[in-house]
Amino acid sequence: MKYNIVLKFEVEGIVDKPDVIGAIFGQTENLFGEEFDLRELQDKGRLGRIYVNINTSKNKTEGEIIIPSNLDRIETALIAAMVENVDKVGPYNAKFKLVEIQDIREEKIKKIIDRAKEILGTWTKEKTLDIKEVIYEISSAVKAGELIEYGPDRLPAGPDVDKDPELIIVEGRADVINLLRYGYKNVIAIEGATGKIPQTIIDLAKQKKTVIAFLDGDHGGDLILKELLANNVKIDYVARAPTGKEVEELTGKEINKSLANMMTVAQFLKKQQEAQQALKEALAPESQPPVVVTKPAVEEEVKEITIKIPQNIIEEIKKLPGTLEGIMFDDNWNPVERIQVRDIVQRLENLGENHNISYIIFDGVITQRLLDLASAKNIKALVGARIGGISKRPKNVEILTITDLLTS
C-alpha cells in the first residue's frame, strides 16, 4: 500500500464498528460507478481492510478510520472525499472529516536515504564514486524527457517534436507535462489560444507526416479544434479525452485509449453534427407526442420492448445529469419520490409487496446488483447515466441510458 487515508467521525447515537463500515460501503456505492466501488477495489487489492477505532459516551460515538490505499494520488483523494461525504450511520446523523493522507512510502524513502548516507560514509577512499559525476549522468538522462520551449513563440513541448514523424498538439503546458510523464515526447501546446494560433504551430504542422489534435473532453476542446482549423493548421486526426476530463488529468491507460480511438477530422466533425442534431431533437417543444424508446429485447425474448415517456418527463430527465439524484415514477409516470443515487439500493430493499414504483431514472451507474434487485421488486425499467458490467439481464426489467432517451 502507498497511502493511509485517516478520517475522524462523530455519530449522534451509539453504533458499532460494523455499522460504521456498512455506512461507508452503502453510501459510496454507485457514486462513481463500479470502477470506484470499495468492495471491488478491496477484491482487486487496490484498497486494504478498513480499520475502525471507536469510543462511545453519552449517547454519542466517536472514532477514527484508516483506509489503506494502493491507488494513485488523484484516485486516493477521490476515495477520501467519497467517505467524507457519508452523513448517516444507521438511523443517526454523522460527520466524517479527513484528518490526513499519509504517504507510507515517505518513511521507507527516509530509511533508504539514511542508509545511502551511511554507505557513502563508510565507503573506502579507493572505492569512492564521484557523486557529482553520478548526479550529472542521472540529470542528463532525466532531461531527455523534460519540458522544452520550442520555436520563436517558446511553446511548451517535448524534446522530440522535430525528430518524430508524428506531432501531437494539445492546449496547454500541463497537458504536455502529463503526456511526457507517460513517454509521449512528440507533443506541443498552443498555450490556450483564443482566436490566434501561434505561427510556430502552423509551420511545424506543415513539416509532419501525421498531425494529431488531442482535445479536452469538454466544450473548450471543441473551440480549440475550431481555432486550429480556422487558422489552416494541417490536422490529420482528432483524439478526445473522455467526456468531462482534461488531457492534463488522464492516466496512461486513458491516454492510450484516447489515441487508439482517434478519427479523421472529417469523421470527427460528422460525429459532432450527428450529436448536435440528436440534441436538437431532444430539446424539441413539449407539444410533441410522447417519446417512444424501442430497444432490442434480451436474447431469450423475441419481441421488442417499448417504453412510452411523456414529454414533460423528458424535460425532467434533462435536468438530472450532474445531480447524483434519481426520480422514481409510478406506472403512469407520476413522480413518487426524488432520491439520492447512493440511497436507491437501500430504498429498493425496503420496498413492500404492494409498492407503486415502476420506473427509476437516475444520474448513476446501472450495476448488476441494482438490476437484480429491481427485477426482484418488479421494476419495469431502470434508466441510468451509463450501464456497468452486466453479465445477466432479467427478462422483466428494461435497462437504458439517459442518452438513449434524449437521442431517440
PDB file of C-alpha atoms in Angstrom, residues 130-376:
ATOM      1  CA  ASP A 130      32.493  10.952  -7.732  1.00  0.00           C
ATOM      2  CA  ILE A 131      28.935  11.702  -6.606  1.00  0.00           C
ATOM      3  CA  LYS A 132      28.808  14.857  -8.758  1.00  0.00           C
ATOM      4  CA  GLU A 133      29.506  12.746 -11.835  1.00  0.00           C
ATOM      5  CA  VAL A 134      26.718  10.306 -10.869  1.00  0.00           C
ATOM      6  CA  ILE A 135      24.263  13.168 -10.362  1.00  0.00           C
ATOM      7  CA  TYR A 136      25.259  14.692 -13.702  1.00  0.00           C
ATOM      8  CA  GLU A 137      24.667  11.408 -15.559  1.00  0.00           C
ATOM      9  CA  ILE A 138      21.273  10.924 -13.919  1.00  0.00           C
ATOM     10  CA  SER A 139      20.314  14.523 -14.597  1.00  0.00           C
ATOM     11  CA  SER A 140      21.284  14.205 -18.278  1.00  0.00           C
ATOM     12  CA  ALA A 141      19.105  11.118 -18.683  1.00  0.00           C
ATOM     13  CA  VAL A 142      16.148  12.818 -16.998  1.00  0.00           C
ATOM     14  CA  LYS A 143      16.449  15.929 -19.164  1.00  0.00           C
ATOM     15  CA  ALA A 144      15.703  13.829 -22.247  1.00  0.00           C
ATOM     16  CA  GLY A 145      12.109  13.690 -21.087  1.00  0.00           C
ATOM     17  CA  GLU A 146      11.842  17.200 -19.691  1.00  0.00           C
ATOM     18  CA  LEU A 147       9.794  20.097 -20.942  1.00  0.00           C
ATOM     19  CA  ILE A 148      11.400  22.382 -23.521  1.00  0.00           C
ATOM     20  CA  GLU A 149      10.474  25.727 -25.072  1.00  0.00           C
ATOM     21  CA  TYR A 150      10.076  25.397 -28.826  1.00  0.00           C
ATOM     22  CA  GLY A 151      10.277  27.944 -31.623  1.00  0.00           C
ATOM     23  CA  PRO A 152      10.113  31.738 -31.622  1.00  0.00           C
ATOM     24  CA  ASP A 153       6.874  31.550 -29.619  1.00  0.00           C
ATOM     25  CA  ARG A 154       8.690  29.479 -26.940  1.00  0.00           C
ATOM     26  CA  LEU A 155       5.825  26.996 -26.730  1.00  0.00           C
ATOM     27  CA  PRO A 156       5.849  24.172 -24.125  1.00  0.00           C
ATOM     28  CA  ALA A 157       6.874  20.976 -25.915  1.00  0.00           C
ATOM     29  CA  GLY A 158       8.527  17.589 -25.681  1.00  0.00           C
ATOM     30  CA  PRO A 159      12.107  17.074 -26.917  1.00  0.00           C
ATOM     31  CA  ASP A 160      11.083  15.031 -29.994  1.00  0.00           C
ATOM     32  CA  VAL A 161       8.764  17.495 -31.747  1.00  0.00           C
ATOM     33  CA  ASP A 162      11.358  17.946 -34.511  1.00  0.00           C
ATOM     34  CA  LYS A 163      12.515  14.320 -34.791  1.00  0.00           C
ATOM     35  CA  ASP A 164       9.276  12.335 -34.565  1.00  0.00           C
ATOM     36  CA  PRO A 165       7.219  11.962 -37.791  1.00  0.00           C
ATOM     37  CA  GLU A 166       4.047  12.358 -35.720  1.00  0.00           C
ATOM     38  CA  LEU A 167       3.046  15.524 -33.880  1.00  0.00           C
ATOM     39  CA  ILE A 168       0.501  15.737 -31.029  1.00  0.00           C
ATOM     40  CA  ILE A 169      -0.995  19.199 -30.481  1.00  0.00           C
ATOM     41  CA  VAL A 170      -2.563  19.906 -27.063  1.00  0.00           C
ATOM     42  CA  GLU A 171      -3.921  23.001 -25.392  1.00  0.00           C
ATOM     43  CA  GLY A 172      -1.608  23.865 -22.509  1.00  0.00           C
ATOM     44  CA  ARG A 173       1.624  23.329 -20.617  1.00  0.00           C
ATOM     45  CA  ALA A 174       0.039  20.944 -18.082  1.00  0.00           C
ATOM     46  CA  ASP A 175      -1.137  18.696 -20.948  1.00  0.00           C
ATOM     47  CA  VAL A 176       2.420  18.477 -22.296  1.00  0.00           C
ATOM     48  CA  ILE A 177       3.809  17.617 -18.863  1.00  0.00           C
ATOM     49  CA  ASN A 178       1.259  14.839 -18.388  1.00  0.00           C
ATOM     50  CA  LEU A 179       1.995  13.289 -21.792  1.00  0.00           C
ATOM     51  CA  LEU A 180       5.740  13.480 -21.106  1.00  0.00           C
ATOM     52  CA  ARG A 181       5.108  11.610 -17.867  1.00  0.00           C
ATOM     53  CA  TYR A 182       3.852   8.662 -19.912  1.00  0.00           C
ATOM     54  CA  GLY A 183       6.562   8.761 -22.561  1.00  0.00           C
ATOM     55  CA  TYR A 184       4.991  10.931 -25.300  1.00  0.00           C
ATOM     56  CA  LYS A 185       7.790  13.304 -26.323  1.00  0.00           C
ATOM     57  CA  ASN A 186       6.362  14.451 -29.682  1.00  0.00           C
ATOM     58  CA  VAL A 187       3.862  16.862 -28.123  1.00  0.00           C
ATOM     59  CA  ILE A 188       3.470  20.651 -28.239  1.00  0.00           C
ATOM     60  CA  ALA A 189       0.970  23.078 -26.682  1.00  0.00           C
ATOM     61  CA  ILE A 190      -0.721  26.078 -28.247  1.00  0.00           C
ATOM     62  CA  GLU A 191      -0.955  27.601 -24.740  1.00  0.00           C
ATOM     63  CA  GLY A 192      -4.731  28.188 -24.693  1.00  0.00           C
ATOM     64  CA  ALA A 193      -5.037  30.109 -27.931  1.00  0.00           C
ATOM     65  CA  THR A 194      -8.024  32.456 -28.140  1.00  0.00           C
ATOM     66  CA  GLY A 195      -8.540  33.013 -31.842  1.00  0.00           C
ATOM     67  CA  LYS A 196      -4.903  33.216 -32.936  1.00  0.00           C
ATOM     68  CA  ILE A 197      -2.827  30.062 -33.291  1.00  0.00           C
ATOM     69  CA  PRO A 198       0.954  30.632 -32.922  1.00  0.00           C
ATOM     70  CA  GLN A 199       2.806  30.644 -36.248  1.00  0.00           C
ATOM     71  CA  THR A 200       5.162  28.070 -34.722  1.00  0.00           C
ATOM     72  CA  ILE A 201       2.295  25.547 -34.660  1.00  0.00           C
ATOM     73  CA  ILE A 202       1.257  26.295 -38.247  1.00  0.00           C
ATOM     74  CA  ASP A 203       4.812  25.912 -39.571  1.00  0.00           C
ATOM     75  CA  LEU A 204       5.593  22.782 -37.542  1.00  0.00           C
ATOM     76  CA  ALA A 205       2.379  21.008 -38.608  1.00  0.00           C
ATOM     77  CA  LYS A 206       3.302  21.505 -42.287  1.00  0.00           C
ATOM     78  CA  GLN A 207       6.560  19.602 -41.722  1.00  0.00           C
ATOM     79  CA  LYS A 208       4.998  16.495 -40.146  1.00  0.00           C
ATOM     80  CA  LYS A 209       3.593  13.419 -41.880  1.00  0.00           C
ATOM     81  CA  THR A 210       0.865  12.957 -39.278  1.00  0.00           C
ATOM     82  CA  VAL A 211      -0.614  15.643 -37.008  1.00  0.00           C
ATOM     83  CA  ILE A 212      -2.972  14.747 -34.148  1.00  0.00           C
ATOM     84  CA  ALA A 213      -5.083  17.269 -32.234  1.00  0.00           C
ATOM     85  CA  PHE A 214      -5.574  15.857 -28.723  1.00  0.00           C
ATOM     86  CA  LEU A 215      -8.572  17.702 -27.223  1.00  0.00           C
ATOM     87  CA  ASP A 216     -10.064  18.025 -23.743  1.00  0.00           C
ATOM     88  CA  GLY A 217     -13.395  16.265 -23.294  1.00  0.00           C
ATOM     89  CA  ASP A 218     -15.413  19.459 -22.931  1.00  0.00           C
ATOM     90  CA  HIS A 219     -16.659  22.415 -24.968  1.00  0.00           C
ATOM     91  CA  GLY A 220     -13.239  24.042 -24.667  1.00  0.00           C
ATOM     92  CA  GLY A 221     -11.789  21.181 -26.707  1.00  0.00           C
ATOM     93  CA  ASP A 222     -14.302  21.885 -29.480  1.00  0.00           C
ATOM     94  CA  LEU A 223     -13.256  25.541 -29.523  1.00  0.00           C
ATOM     95  CA  ILE A 224      -9.568  24.666 -29.796  1.00  0.00           C
ATOM     96  CA  LEU A 225     -10.213  22.434 -32.826  1.00  0.00           C
ATOM     97  CA  LYS A 226     -12.294  25.195 -34.400  1.00  0.00           C
ATOM     98  CA  GLU A 227      -9.434  27.671 -33.934  1.00  0.00           C
ATOM     99  CA  LEU A 228      -6.881  25.231 -35.380  1.00  0.00           C
ATOM    100  CA  LEU A 229      -8.973  24.650 -38.487  1.00  0.00           C
ATOM    101  CA  ALA A 230      -9.824  28.344 -38.852  1.00  0.00           C
ATOM    102  CA  ASN A 231      -6.081  29.116 -38.882  1.00  0.00           C
ATOM    103  CA  ASN A 232      -5.446  26.481 -41.573  1.00  0.00           C
ATOM    104  CA  VAL A 233      -3.359  24.236 -39.323  1.00  0.00           C
ATOM    105  CA  LYS A 234      -2.817  20.849 -41.010  1.00  0.00           C
ATOM    106  CA  ILE A 235      -4.681  18.313 -38.836  1.00  0.00           C
ATOM    107  CA  ASP A 236      -4.909  14.653 -39.863  1.00  0.00           C
ATOM    108  CA  TYR A 237      -6.566  13.093 -36.816  1.00  0.00           C
ATOM    109  CA  VAL A 238      -8.527  14.154 -33.732  1.00  0.00           C
ATOM    110  CA  ALA A 239      -8.221  12.363 -30.370  1.00  0.00           C
ATOM    111  CA  ARG A 240     -10.519  13.230 -27.476  1.00  0.00           C
ATOM    112  CA  ALA A 241     -10.223  12.850 -23.702  1.00  0.00           C
ATOM    113  CA  PRO A 242     -13.202  11.130 -22.031  1.00  0.00           C
ATOM    114  CA  THR A 243     -16.230  13.395 -21.578  1.00  0.00           C
ATOM    115  CA  GLY A 244     -15.696  15.905 -18.782  1.00  0.00           C
ATOM    116  CA  LYS A 245     -11.967  15.180 -18.428  1.00  0.00           C
ATOM    117  CA  GLU A 246      -8.930  17.213 -19.438  1.00  0.00           C
ATOM    118  CA  VAL A 247      -5.804  15.835 -21.077  1.00  0.00           C
ATOM    119  CA  GLU A 248      -3.688  17.004 -18.145  1.00  0.00           C
ATOM    120  CA  GLU A 249      -5.509  14.676 -15.718  1.00  0.00           C
ATOM    121  CA  LEU A 250      -5.601  11.485 -17.799  1.00  0.00           C
ATOM    122  CA  THR A 251      -3.883   8.282 -16.731  1.00  0.00           C
ATOM    123  CA  GLY A 252      -1.540   6.451 -19.069  1.00  0.00           C
ATOM    124  CA  LYS A 253      -4.266   3.936 -19.836  1.00  0.00           C
ATOM    125  CA  GLU A 254      -6.754   6.702 -20.685  1.00  0.00           C
ATOM    126  CA  ILE A 255      -4.214   8.435 -22.930  1.00  0.00           C
ATOM    127  CA  ASN A 256      -3.537   5.201 -24.831  1.00  0.00           C
ATOM    128  CA  LYS A 257      -7.258   4.558 -25.272  1.00  0.00           C
ATOM    129  CA  SER A 258      -7.980   8.098 -26.452  1.00  0.00           C
ATOM    130  CA  LEU A 259      -5.215   7.970 -29.054  1.00  0.00           C
ATOM    131  CA  ALA A 260      -6.247   4.468 -30.148  1.00  0.00           C
ATOM    132  CA  ASN A 261      -9.776   5.785 -30.792  1.00  0.00           C
ATOM    133  CA  MET A 262      -8.708   8.857 -32.766  1.00  0.00           C
ATOM    134  CA  MET A 263     -10.538   9.586 -36.013  1.00  0.00           C
ATOM    135  CA  THR A 264     -10.019  11.719 -39.081  1.00  0.00           C
ATOM    136  CA  VAL A 265     -11.125  15.338 -38.957  1.00  0.00           C
ATOM    137  CA  ALA A 266     -13.996  14.576 -41.338  1.00  0.00           C
ATOM    138  CA  GLN A 267     -15.194  11.665 -39.205  1.00  0.00           C
ATOM    139  CA  PHE A 268     -14.960  13.759 -36.036  1.00  0.00           C
ATOM    140  CA  LEU A 269     -16.901  16.693 -37.487  1.00  0.00           C
ATOM    141  CA  LYS A 270     -19.578  14.330 -38.821  1.00  0.00           C
ATOM    142  CA  LYS A 271     -19.951  12.757 -35.392  1.00  0.00           C
ATOM    143  CA  GLN A 272     -20.295  16.226 -33.849  1.00  0.00           C
ATOM    144  CA  GLN A 273     -23.019  17.161 -36.316  1.00  0.00           C
ATOM    145  CA  GLU A 274     -24.939  13.977 -35.542  1.00  0.00           C
ATOM    146  CA  ALA A 275     -24.694  14.657 -31.813  1.00  0.00           C
ATOM    147  CA  GLN A 276     -25.900  18.251 -32.269  1.00  0.00           C
ATOM    148  CA  GLN A 277     -28.847  17.062 -34.339  1.00  0.00           C
ATOM    149  CA  ALA A 278     -29.752  14.486 -31.709  1.00  0.00           C
ATOM    150  CA  LEU A 279     -29.612  17.175 -29.004  1.00  0.00           C
ATOM    151  CA  LYS A 280     -31.778  19.478 -31.110  1.00  0.00           C
ATOM    152  CA  GLU A 281     -34.413  16.779 -31.471  1.00  0.00           C
ATOM    153  CA  ALA A 282     -34.256  16.019 -27.755  1.00  0.00           C
ATOM    154  CA  LEU A 283     -34.901  19.693 -26.977  1.00  0.00           C
ATOM    155  CA  ALA A 284     -37.978  19.851 -29.202  1.00  0.00           C
ATOM    156  CA  PRO A 285     -41.071  21.696 -27.815  1.00  0.00           C
ATOM    157  CA  GLU A 286     -43.305  19.989 -25.283  1.00  0.00           C
ATOM    158  CA  SER A 287     -46.146  19.925 -27.797  1.00  0.00           C
ATOM    159  CA  GLN A 288     -44.585  16.896 -29.433  1.00  0.00           C
ATOM    160  CA  PRO A 289     -46.134  13.481 -28.706  1.00  0.00           C
ATOM    161  CA  PRO A 290     -44.624  11.244 -26.000  1.00  0.00           C
ATOM    162  CA  VAL A 291     -41.149   9.904 -26.770  1.00  0.00           C
ATOM    163  CA  VAL A 292     -41.113   6.212 -27.636  1.00  0.00           C
ATOM    164  CA  VAL A 293     -37.878   4.339 -26.952  1.00  0.00           C
ATOM    165  CA  THR A 294     -37.520   0.927 -28.521  1.00  0.00           C
ATOM    166  CA  LYS A 295     -34.538  -1.325 -27.829  1.00  0.00           C
ATOM    167  CA  PRO A 296     -33.846  -4.969 -28.657  1.00  0.00           C
ATOM    168  CA  ALA A 297     -35.039  -7.366 -26.004  1.00  0.00           C
ATOM    169  CA  VAL A 298     -32.696  -9.736 -24.177  1.00  0.00           C
ATOM    170  CA  GLU A 299     -31.591 -12.783 -26.140  1.00  0.00           C
ATOM    171  CA  GLU A 300     -34.227 -15.026 -24.599  1.00  0.00           C
ATOM    172  CA  GLU A 301     -37.063 -12.812 -25.920  1.00  0.00           C
ATOM    173  CA  VAL A 302     -38.316 -12.421 -29.480  1.00  0.00           C
ATOM    174  CA  LYS A 303     -40.488  -9.287 -29.155  1.00  0.00           C
ATOM    175  CA  GLU A 304     -39.357  -5.690 -28.833  1.00  0.00           C
ATOM    176  CA  ILE A 305     -39.690  -3.765 -25.566  1.00  0.00           C
ATOM    177  CA  THR A 306     -41.196  -0.277 -25.899  1.00  0.00           C
ATOM    178  CA  ILE A 307     -41.309   2.452 -23.273  1.00  0.00           C
ATOM    179  CA  LYS A 308     -43.570   5.487 -23.822  1.00  0.00           C
ATOM    180  CA  ILE A 309     -42.401   8.531 -21.910  1.00  0.00           C
ATOM    181  CA  PRO A 310     -44.437  11.773 -21.695  1.00  0.00           C
ATOM    182  CA  GLN A 311     -42.677  14.890 -22.950  1.00  0.00           C
ATOM    183  CA  ASN A 312     -42.867  16.621 -19.558  1.00  0.00           C
ATOM    184  CA  ILE A 313     -40.946  13.715 -18.020  1.00  0.00           C
ATOM    185  CA  ILE A 314     -38.294  14.055 -20.731  1.00  0.00           C
ATOM    186  CA  GLU A 315     -37.821  17.665 -19.587  1.00  0.00           C
ATOM    187  CA  GLU A 316     -37.244  16.445 -16.005  1.00  0.00           C
ATOM    188  CA  ILE A 317     -34.734  13.848 -17.228  1.00  0.00           C
ATOM    189  CA  LYS A 318     -32.687  16.550 -18.963  1.00  0.00           C
ATOM    190  CA  LYS A 319     -32.083  18.173 -15.574  1.00  0.00           C
ATOM    191  CA  LEU A 320     -30.678  15.011 -13.912  1.00  0.00           C
ATOM    192  CA  PRO A 321     -27.103  14.746 -15.296  1.00  0.00           C
ATOM    193  CA  GLY A 322     -24.617  16.065 -12.745  1.00  0.00           C
ATOM    194  CA  THR A 323     -27.031  15.970  -9.793  1.00  0.00           C
ATOM    195  CA  LEU A 324     -26.287  12.435  -8.477  1.00  0.00           C
ATOM    196  CA  GLU A 325     -30.053  12.165  -7.944  1.00  0.00           C
ATOM    197  CA  GLY A 326     -32.808   9.917  -9.251  1.00  0.00           C
ATOM    198  CA  ILE A 327     -36.587  10.020  -9.656  1.00  0.00           C
ATOM    199  CA  MET A 328     -38.930   7.103  -9.013  1.00  0.00           C
ATOM    200  CA  PHE A 329     -42.176   7.011 -11.026  1.00  0.00           C
ATOM    201  CA  ASP A 330     -45.377   5.000 -10.826  1.00  0.00           C
ATOM    202  CA  ASP A 331     -46.936   3.121 -13.735  1.00  0.00           C
ATOM    203  CA  ASN A 332     -48.467   6.339 -15.144  1.00  0.00           C
ATOM    204  CA  TRP A 333     -45.227   8.312 -14.933  1.00  0.00           C
ATOM    205  CA  ASN A 334     -46.304  10.265 -11.871  1.00  0.00           C
ATOM    206  CA  PRO A 335     -43.264  11.121  -9.708  1.00  0.00           C
ATOM    207  CA  VAL A 336     -43.301   9.108  -6.489  1.00  0.00           C
ATOM    208  CA  GLU A 337     -40.016  10.144  -4.927  1.00  0.00           C
ATOM    209  CA  ARG A 338     -36.802  12.063  -5.664  1.00  0.00           C
ATOM    210  CA  ILE A 339     -33.836  10.267  -4.146  1.00  0.00           C
ATOM    211  CA  GLN A 340     -30.041  10.412  -3.849  1.00  0.00           C
ATOM    212  CA  VAL A 341     -28.320   7.824  -6.066  1.00  0.00           C
ATOM    213  CA  ARG A 342     -26.474   6.358  -3.090  1.00  0.00           C
ATOM    214  CA  ASP A 343     -29.804   5.571  -1.385  1.00  0.00           C
ATOM    215  CA  ILE A 344     -31.528   3.771  -4.279  1.00  0.00           C
ATOM    216  CA  VAL A 345     -30.358   0.251  -3.370  1.00  0.00           C
ATOM    217  CA  GLN A 346     -31.458   0.585   0.246  1.00  0.00           C
ATOM    218  CA  ARG A 347     -34.794   2.076  -0.850  1.00  0.00           C
ATOM    219  CA  LEU A 348     -35.482  -0.878  -3.134  1.00  0.00           C
ATOM    220  CA  GLU A 349     -34.514  -3.347  -0.433  1.00  0.00           C
ATOM    221  CA  ASN A 350     -37.132  -1.783   1.848  1.00  0.00           C
ATOM    222  CA  LEU A 351     -39.981  -1.819  -0.711  1.00  0.00           C
ATOM    223  CA  GLY A 352     -43.035  -3.853   0.296  1.00  0.00           C
ATOM    224  CA  GLU A 353     -45.002  -6.136  -1.995  1.00  0.00           C
ATOM    225  CA  ASN A 354     -47.645  -3.503  -2.805  1.00  0.00           C
ATOM    226  CA  HIS A 355     -45.305  -0.670  -3.753  1.00  0.00           C
ATOM    227  CA  ASN A 356     -46.228   1.675  -6.614  1.00  0.00           C
ATOM    228  CA  ILE A 357     -42.836   2.205  -8.248  1.00  0.00           C
ATOM    229  CA  SER A 358     -42.496   1.123 -11.885  1.00  0.00           C
ATOM    230  CA  TYR A 359     -39.682   3.248 -13.361  1.00  0.00           C
ATOM    231  CA  ILE A 360     -36.435   4.620 -11.907  1.00  0.00           C
ATOM    232  CA  ILE A 361     -34.350   7.221 -13.753  1.00  0.00           C
ATOM    233  CA  PHE A 362     -31.129   8.325 -12.057  1.00  0.00           C
ATOM    234  CA  ASP A 363     -27.748  10.005 -12.560  1.00  0.00           C
ATOM    235  CA  GLY A 364     -25.663   6.925 -11.768  1.00  0.00           C
ATOM    236  CA  VAL A 365     -24.455   3.548 -12.991  1.00  0.00           C
ATOM    237  CA  ILE A 366     -26.740   0.560 -13.517  1.00  0.00           C
ATOM    238  CA  THR A 367     -24.900  -2.282 -11.777  1.00  0.00           C
ATOM    239  CA  GLN A 368     -25.671  -5.983 -11.708  1.00  0.00           C
ATOM    240  CA  ARG A 369     -26.677  -5.740  -8.045  1.00  0.00           C
ATOM    241  CA  LEU A 370     -29.125  -2.902  -8.727  1.00  0.00           C
ATOM    242  CA  LEU A 371     -30.553  -4.696 -11.766  1.00  0.00           C
ATOM    243  CA  ASP A 372     -31.115  -7.947  -9.838  1.00  0.00           C
ATOM    244  CA  LEU A 373     -32.804  -6.045  -7.018  1.00  0.00           C
ATOM    245  CA  ALA A 374     -35.051  -4.161  -9.466  1.00  0.00           C
ATOM    246  CA  SER A 375     -36.044  -7.456 -11.067  1.00  0.00           C
ATOM    247  CA  ALA A 376     -36.952  -8.927  -7.678  1.00  0.00           C
TER     248      ALA A 376
END
